[in-house]
Short mmCIF file of C-alpha atoms and ligand atoms in Angstrom, two decimals:
data_model
loop_
_atom_site.label_atom_id
_atom_site.label_comp_id
_atom_site.label_asym_id
_atom_site.label_seq_id
_atom_site.Cartn_x
_atom_site.Cartn_y
_atom_site.Cartn_z
CA MET N 382 78.69 204.81 -28.97
CA ALA N 383 77.56 201.23 -28.73
CA LYS N 384 77.71 199.00 -25.70
CA ILE N 385 80.14 196.19 -26.36
CA ILE N 386 78.64 192.75 -25.75
CA ASN N 387 81.49 190.89 -24.11
CA GLY N 388 81.17 187.28 -25.25
CA LYS N 389 84.18 186.17 -23.28
CA GLU N 390 82.78 187.48 -20.01
CA ILE N 391 79.26 186.15 -20.64
CA SER N 392 80.81 182.81 -21.61
CA GLU N 393 82.75 182.61 -18.39
CA LYS N 394 79.61 183.26 -16.38
CA ILE N 395 77.66 180.51 -18.16
CA ARG N 396 80.63 178.10 -18.02
CA LEU N 397 80.77 178.51 -14.24
CA ARG N 398 77.12 177.50 -14.02
CA ILE N 399 77.83 174.50 -16.27
CA ALA N 400 80.85 173.50 -14.16
CA GLU N 401 78.72 173.60 -11.02
CA GLU N 402 76.13 171.35 -12.58
CA VAL N 403 78.85 168.97 -13.82
CA LYS N 404 80.16 168.82 -10.25
CA GLU N 405 76.72 167.90 -8.92
CA LEU N 406 76.52 165.11 -11.50
CA ALA N 407 80.00 163.88 -10.51
CA ALA N 408 78.62 163.26 -7.03
CA LYS N 409 76.25 160.77 -8.71
CA ASP N 410 79.14 159.24 -10.66
CA ILE N 411 77.98 160.81 -13.91
CA VAL N 412 80.64 162.45 -16.07
CA PRO N 413 79.57 164.02 -19.39
CA GLY N 414 81.89 163.06 -22.25
CA LEU N 415 82.60 164.76 -25.58
CA ALA N 416 84.51 163.38 -28.57
CA VAL N 417 85.90 165.89 -31.04
CA ILE N 418 87.16 164.69 -34.42
CA LEU N 419 89.45 166.79 -36.55
CA VAL N 420 90.56 165.55 -39.97
CA GLY N 421 93.55 167.32 -41.48
CA GLU N 422 95.63 170.21 -40.30
CA ASP N 423 93.64 173.37 -40.93
CA PRO N 424 95.27 175.81 -38.48
CA ALA N 425 92.03 177.64 -37.63
CA SER N 426 90.23 174.35 -36.90
CA GLN N 427 93.17 173.28 -34.73
CA VAL N 428 92.72 176.43 -32.64
CA TYR N 429 88.96 175.88 -32.24
CA VAL N 430 89.40 172.21 -31.33
CA ARG N 431 92.09 173.11 -28.79
CA ASN N 432 89.75 175.73 -27.29
CA LYS N 433 87.00 173.11 -27.06
CA LYS N 434 89.28 170.63 -25.29
CA ARG N 435 90.41 173.26 -22.80
CA ALA N 436 86.85 174.39 -22.14
CA CYS N 437 85.85 170.78 -21.39
CA GLU N 438 88.72 170.37 -18.95
CA GLN N 439 87.82 173.58 -17.14
CA ALA N 440 84.16 172.54 -16.85
CA GLY N 441 84.98 169.01 -15.63
CA ILE N 442 83.68 167.42 -18.84
CA TYR N 443 85.59 164.36 -20.06
CA SER N 444 86.87 164.81 -23.60
CA GLU N 445 88.57 162.73 -26.25
CA SER N 446 90.03 164.27 -29.34
CA TYR N 447 90.85 162.45 -32.52
CA GLU N 448 93.26 164.32 -34.72
CA LEU N 449 93.35 162.30 -37.92
CA PRO N 450 95.58 162.79 -40.96
CA GLY N 451 94.14 164.71 -43.91
CA ASP N 452 94.11 161.58 -46.10
CA THR N 453 91.90 159.59 -43.70
CA SER N 454 89.24 157.78 -45.74
CA GLN N 455 85.55 158.41 -45.26
CA GLU N 456 85.15 154.75 -44.33
CA GLU N 457 87.67 155.05 -41.49
CA LEU N 458 85.96 158.18 -40.22
CA LEU N 459 82.54 156.49 -40.28
CA LYS N 460 84.02 153.51 -38.39
CA LEU N 461 85.31 155.82 -35.68
CA ILE N 462 81.88 157.43 -35.44
CA ASP N 463 80.29 153.97 -35.10
CA LYS N 464 82.60 153.24 -32.20
CA LEU N 465 81.80 156.55 -30.51
CA ASN N 466 78.05 156.14 -31.14
CA ASN N 467 78.27 152.92 -29.09
CA ASP N 468 80.58 154.22 -26.35
CA PRO N 469 78.61 154.96 -23.15
CA LYS N 470 81.36 157.34 -21.89
CA ILE N 471 80.65 159.61 -24.85
CA ASN N 472 77.55 161.84 -24.82
CA GLY N 473 78.53 164.19 -27.61
CA ILE N 474 80.27 163.65 -30.96
CA LEU N 475 81.48 166.50 -33.11
CA ALA N 476 83.26 166.32 -36.46
CA GLN N 477 84.92 169.68 -36.89
CA LEU N 478 83.97 171.30 -40.21
CA PRO N 479 85.17 171.83 -42.85
CA LEU N 480 86.17 168.24 -43.63
CA PRO N 481 88.65 167.54 -46.45
CA GLY N 482 87.17 167.53 -49.97
CA HIS N 483 87.20 163.74 -50.43
CA ILE N 484 84.86 163.28 -47.45
CA ASP N 485 81.14 163.97 -47.85
CA GLU N 486 80.08 166.16 -44.93
CA GLU N 487 76.43 165.23 -45.19
CA THR N 488 77.22 161.49 -44.97
CA VAL N 489 79.35 162.11 -41.88
CA ILE N 490 76.75 164.30 -40.17
CA ASN N 491 74.01 161.76 -40.90
CA HIS N 492 76.15 159.00 -39.36
CA ILE N 493 76.38 160.63 -35.93
CA SER N 494 73.69 159.33 -33.60
CA PRO N 495 71.06 162.11 -33.23
CA GLU N 496 71.22 161.57 -29.43
CA LYS N 497 74.94 162.48 -29.47
CA ASP N 498 74.73 165.18 -32.14
CA VAL N 499 75.77 168.11 -29.94
CA ASP N 500 76.19 170.31 -33.03
CA ALA N 501 72.50 169.74 -33.89
CA PHE N 502 73.42 169.28 -37.55
CA HIS N 503 71.67 165.90 -38.03
CA PRO N 504 68.44 166.18 -40.08
CA ILE N 505 66.43 164.80 -37.14
CA ASN N 506 67.66 167.59 -34.90
CA VAL N 507 67.27 170.19 -37.66
CA GLY N 508 63.66 169.06 -38.06
CA LYS N 509 63.03 169.23 -34.32
CA ILE N 510 64.35 172.78 -34.26
CA MET N 511 62.00 173.72 -37.10
CA ILE N 512 59.06 172.41 -35.06
CA GLY N 513 60.33 174.08 -31.89
CA ASN N 514 60.53 170.89 -29.81
CA TYR N 515 64.24 170.22 -29.69
CA ASP N 516 66.93 168.59 -27.54
CA PHE N 517 69.96 170.44 -28.88
CA LEU N 518 70.34 173.84 -30.49
CA PRO N 519 73.19 174.46 -32.93
CA CYS N 520 76.04 176.04 -30.97
CA THR N 521 76.67 179.27 -32.84
CA PRO N 522 73.04 180.41 -33.24
CA ALA N 523 72.31 179.34 -29.64
CA GLY N 524 75.33 181.38 -28.55
CA VAL N 525 73.93 184.43 -30.33
CA MET N 526 70.57 184.01 -28.58
CA ALA N 527 72.32 183.66 -25.21
CA LEU N 528 74.30 186.87 -25.87
CA LEU N 529 71.05 188.73 -26.64
CA GLU N 530 69.34 187.32 -23.57
CA GLU N 531 72.24 188.03 -21.21
CA SER N 532 72.36 191.61 -22.55
CA GLY N 533 68.64 192.09 -21.84
CA ILE N 534 67.72 192.40 -25.53
CA ASP N 535 64.23 191.12 -26.32
CA CYS N 536 63.53 189.95 -29.89
CA ALA N 537 59.74 189.96 -29.64
CA GLY N 538 58.21 192.10 -32.37
CA LYS N 539 61.62 193.36 -33.54
CA GLU N 540 62.84 193.44 -37.12
CA CYS N 541 65.58 190.79 -37.15
CA VAL N 542 67.71 190.56 -40.28
CA VAL N 543 70.11 187.64 -40.79
CA VAL N 544 72.71 188.06 -43.51
CA GLY N 545 73.77 184.58 -44.65
CA ARG N 546 71.81 181.38 -45.24
CA SER N 547 74.15 178.53 -44.26
CA ASN N 548 72.80 175.37 -42.65
CA ILE N 549 75.15 175.93 -39.71
CA VAL N 550 74.32 179.53 -38.88
CA GLY N 551 71.99 181.56 -41.11
CA LYS N 552 69.04 179.19 -41.43
CA PRO N 553 68.89 177.94 -37.82
CA GLN N 554 69.60 181.48 -36.56
CA ALA N 555 66.52 182.74 -38.38
CA MET N 556 64.45 179.94 -36.83
CA LEU N 557 65.63 180.74 -33.29
CA LEU N 558 64.86 184.43 -33.76
CA LEU N 559 61.41 183.41 -34.99
CA HIS N 560 60.91 181.23 -31.88
CA SER N 561 61.75 184.36 -29.88
CA HIS N 562 58.94 186.18 -31.72
CA GLY N 563 61.13 188.32 -34.00
CA THR N 564 60.00 189.39 -37.46
CA VAL N 565 62.72 187.66 -39.43
CA THR N 566 64.28 188.34 -42.82
CA ILE N 567 67.09 186.23 -44.31
CA CYS N 568 69.36 187.98 -46.82
CA HIS N 569 71.95 186.39 -49.08
CA SER N 570 74.09 186.97 -52.14
CA ARG N 571 71.06 187.29 -54.45
CA THR N 572 69.23 189.78 -52.23
CA LYS N 573 68.44 192.98 -54.10
CA ASN N 574 69.11 196.30 -52.37
CA LEU N 575 70.78 194.55 -49.46
CA ALA N 576 71.62 197.77 -47.60
CA GLU N 577 67.97 198.78 -47.74
CA VAL N 578 66.96 195.50 -46.08
CA THR N 579 69.71 195.52 -43.44
CA ARG N 580 68.83 199.14 -42.56
CA ARG N 581 65.40 197.93 -41.46
CA ALA N 582 66.97 195.74 -38.78
CA ASP N 583 66.56 196.39 -35.07
CA ILE N 584 68.71 193.28 -34.63
CA LEU N 585 71.23 192.58 -37.39
CA ILE N 586 73.10 189.27 -37.49
CA ALA N 587 76.06 189.07 -39.89
CA ALA N 588 77.00 185.53 -40.92
CA VAL N 589 78.43 185.89 -44.40
CA GLY N 590 82.11 185.05 -43.95
CA LYS N 591 83.40 188.19 -45.65
CA PRO N 592 85.59 190.65 -43.74
CA ASP N 593 84.15 194.17 -43.30
CA PHE N 594 81.04 193.24 -45.30
CA ILE N 595 78.66 195.25 -43.08
CA THR N 596 79.43 198.95 -43.18
CA ALA N 597 77.85 201.87 -41.30
CA ASP N 598 75.52 202.81 -44.19
CA MET N 599 73.87 199.36 -43.86
CA VAL N 600 72.97 199.82 -40.19
CA LYS N 601 70.02 201.69 -38.70
CA PRO N 602 71.07 204.03 -35.89
CA GLY N 603 70.50 202.26 -32.58
CA ALA N 604 70.49 198.74 -34.05
CA VAL N 605 71.92 195.72 -32.21
CA VAL N 606 74.70 194.26 -34.37
CA ILE N 607 75.90 190.68 -33.83
CA ASP N 608 78.98 189.62 -35.78
CA VAL N 609 79.22 185.88 -36.37
CA GLY N 610 82.07 186.16 -38.90
CA ILE N 611 85.54 184.85 -38.12
CA ASN N 612 87.86 185.82 -40.95
CA ARG N 613 91.60 185.72 -40.83
CA LYS N 614 93.38 188.68 -42.41
CA GLU N 615 96.72 188.43 -44.21
CA ASP N 616 98.55 189.50 -41.05
CA GLY N 617 96.92 186.55 -39.22
CA LYS N 618 94.60 188.77 -37.17
CA LEU N 619 90.96 187.81 -36.74
CA THR N 620 88.22 190.06 -38.04
CA GLY N 621 84.46 189.70 -38.28
CA ASP N 622 81.96 190.38 -41.05
CA VAL N 623 81.24 193.83 -39.60
CA ASN N 624 83.44 196.85 -40.12
CA PHE N 625 83.63 197.48 -36.38
CA ALA N 626 85.24 200.95 -36.50
CA SER N 627 82.51 202.47 -38.66
CA VAL N 628 79.51 200.52 -37.31
CA GLU N 629 80.23 200.83 -33.58
CA PRO N 630 79.32 204.55 -33.39
CA VAL N 631 75.96 203.88 -35.12
CA ALA N 632 74.86 200.74 -33.20
CA SER N 633 73.37 200.52 -29.69
CA TYR N 634 75.03 197.16 -28.99
CA ILE N 635 77.76 195.36 -30.91
CA THR N 636 79.81 192.18 -30.51
CA PRO N 637 83.59 192.23 -31.07
CA VAL N 638 85.68 189.65 -32.95
CA PRO N 639 87.46 187.95 -31.26
CA GLY N 640 85.71 187.79 -27.89
CA GLY N 641 82.12 187.87 -29.15
CA VAL N 642 80.24 184.95 -30.63
CA GLY N 643 83.28 182.57 -30.86
CA PRO N 644 83.59 181.78 -27.14
CA MET N 645 79.79 181.39 -26.92
CA THR N 646 79.85 178.69 -29.61
CA ILE N 647 82.09 176.64 -27.33
CA THR N 648 79.98 177.40 -24.26
CA MET N 649 76.86 176.11 -26.00
CA LEU N 650 78.78 172.96 -26.96
CA LEU N 651 79.48 172.34 -23.27
CA GLN N 652 75.83 172.98 -22.48
CA ASN N 653 74.68 170.49 -25.14
CA THR N 654 77.12 167.85 -23.90
CA LEU N 655 75.85 168.29 -20.35
CA LYS N 656 72.26 168.08 -21.57
CA SER N 657 73.00 164.91 -23.53
CA ALA N 658 74.65 163.26 -20.50
CA LYS N 659 71.66 164.09 -18.33
CA LYS N 660 69.24 162.77 -20.93
CA ALA N 661 71.23 159.53 -21.26
CA LYS N 662 70.80 159.02 -17.49
CA GLY N 663 67.15 159.99 -17.49
CA ILE N 664 67.75 163.28 -15.65
CA SER N 665 65.95 166.28 -17.17
N1 L34 O 644 81.26 170.65 -36.40
N2 L34 O 644 82.38 172.56 -37.01
C1 L34 O 644 81.53 171.94 -36.18
N3 L34 O 644 80.93 172.57 -35.14
C2 L34 O 644 81.19 173.88 -34.89
O1 L34 O 644 80.56 174.51 -33.90
C3 L34 O 644 82.10 174.54 -35.72
N4 L34 O 644 82.48 175.85 -35.50
C4 L34 O 644 82.73 176.70 -36.67
C5 L34 O 644 83.71 175.96 -37.58
N5 L34 O 644 83.46 174.54 -37.66
C6 L34 O 644 82.67 173.86 -36.81
C7 L34 O 644 83.25 176.26 -34.47
O2 L34 O 644 83.49 175.58 -33.50
C8 L34 O 644 83.31 177.93 -36.02
N6 L34 O 644 83.68 177.52 -34.68
C9 L34 O 644 84.42 178.30 -33.77
C10 L34 O 644 84.62 177.93 -32.45
C11 L34 O 644 85.36 178.71 -31.58
C12 L34 O 644 85.91 179.89 -32.01
C13 L34 O 644 85.74 180.27 -33.31
C14 L34 O 644 84.99 179.47 -34.19
C15 L34 O 644 86.72 180.70 -31.07
O3 L34 O 644 87.22 180.19 -30.09
N7 L34 O 644 86.94 181.98 -31.36
C16 L34 O 644 87.71 182.90 -30.56
C17 L34 O 644 89.06 183.20 -31.16
C18 L34 O 644 89.85 182.01 -31.57
C19 L34 O 644 91.17 182.38 -32.27
O4 L34 O 644 91.98 183.06 -31.64
O5 L34 O 644 91.34 182.00 -33.45
C20 L34 O 644 86.96 184.22 -30.47
O6 L34 O 644 87.18 184.96 -29.52
O7 L34 O 644 86.17 184.51 -31.39
#
């Protein structure tokens, strides 16, 4: 029987700390501001953006959201980003991914000022993370590290296996585990004998985007299993990349979906926005 890592509860605890710090800043007339841009009407993205707005309100962070039609041109989007890059009320800018097919995500990400890149997707921030001297950490991998830390799980010397190699999760996740002194392996669709590799993991991070991809036979007894996947089943219910029912009895710790990594992604976004606001005012 695994201990369930409650991401919602841990999130609430961290968000309270953030809200307190935001309140202290308010006394100095400093209000952190976040701009969230959503292009198109993807229902899942709409939910995440709504959750982000609400989380800002609850933490006392000013937020603006731009919900643009799906046929918005790349040029218009870049113009909006220019405006936000130059707006002193705004400390963080986030373009919710995925963007519609006619817009080049890399161009958009590169257009956001690195100082306001609270997703940490800009190549400057990616490079800083690689070196280990960074301002922002990408929200989802940072959320995973916070879950481990808050659960008292130390990565030093452990076999950490990340399944998935995306720029948003897999690659930066591996780097953060390395910074925490884990022995890190990244697996992907070309990995041979995947189950053999995942069974070595003391800490297994699933970020593949395929429901029920990780099954009990792929997990070492006593492993910590973190499920980054958010997949929507035909009945509309959310499910992770881990087959929870079969893996839970084998693992020592496991995160649920929903209520695991998802809320932490948003919490780390608040943290990055706060950090950016402080940096803009010369407060460290
Ligand atoms: N630019 N695009 C950008 N930044 C991000 O950090 C994201 N991500 C991912 C998708 N695109 C992005 C998110 O915000 C995934 N993601 C995200 C954020 C929040 C939640 C899930 C994904 C979340 O709130 N999850 C809840 C359930 C929500 C529901 O009911 O659908 C949970 O408990 O997991």
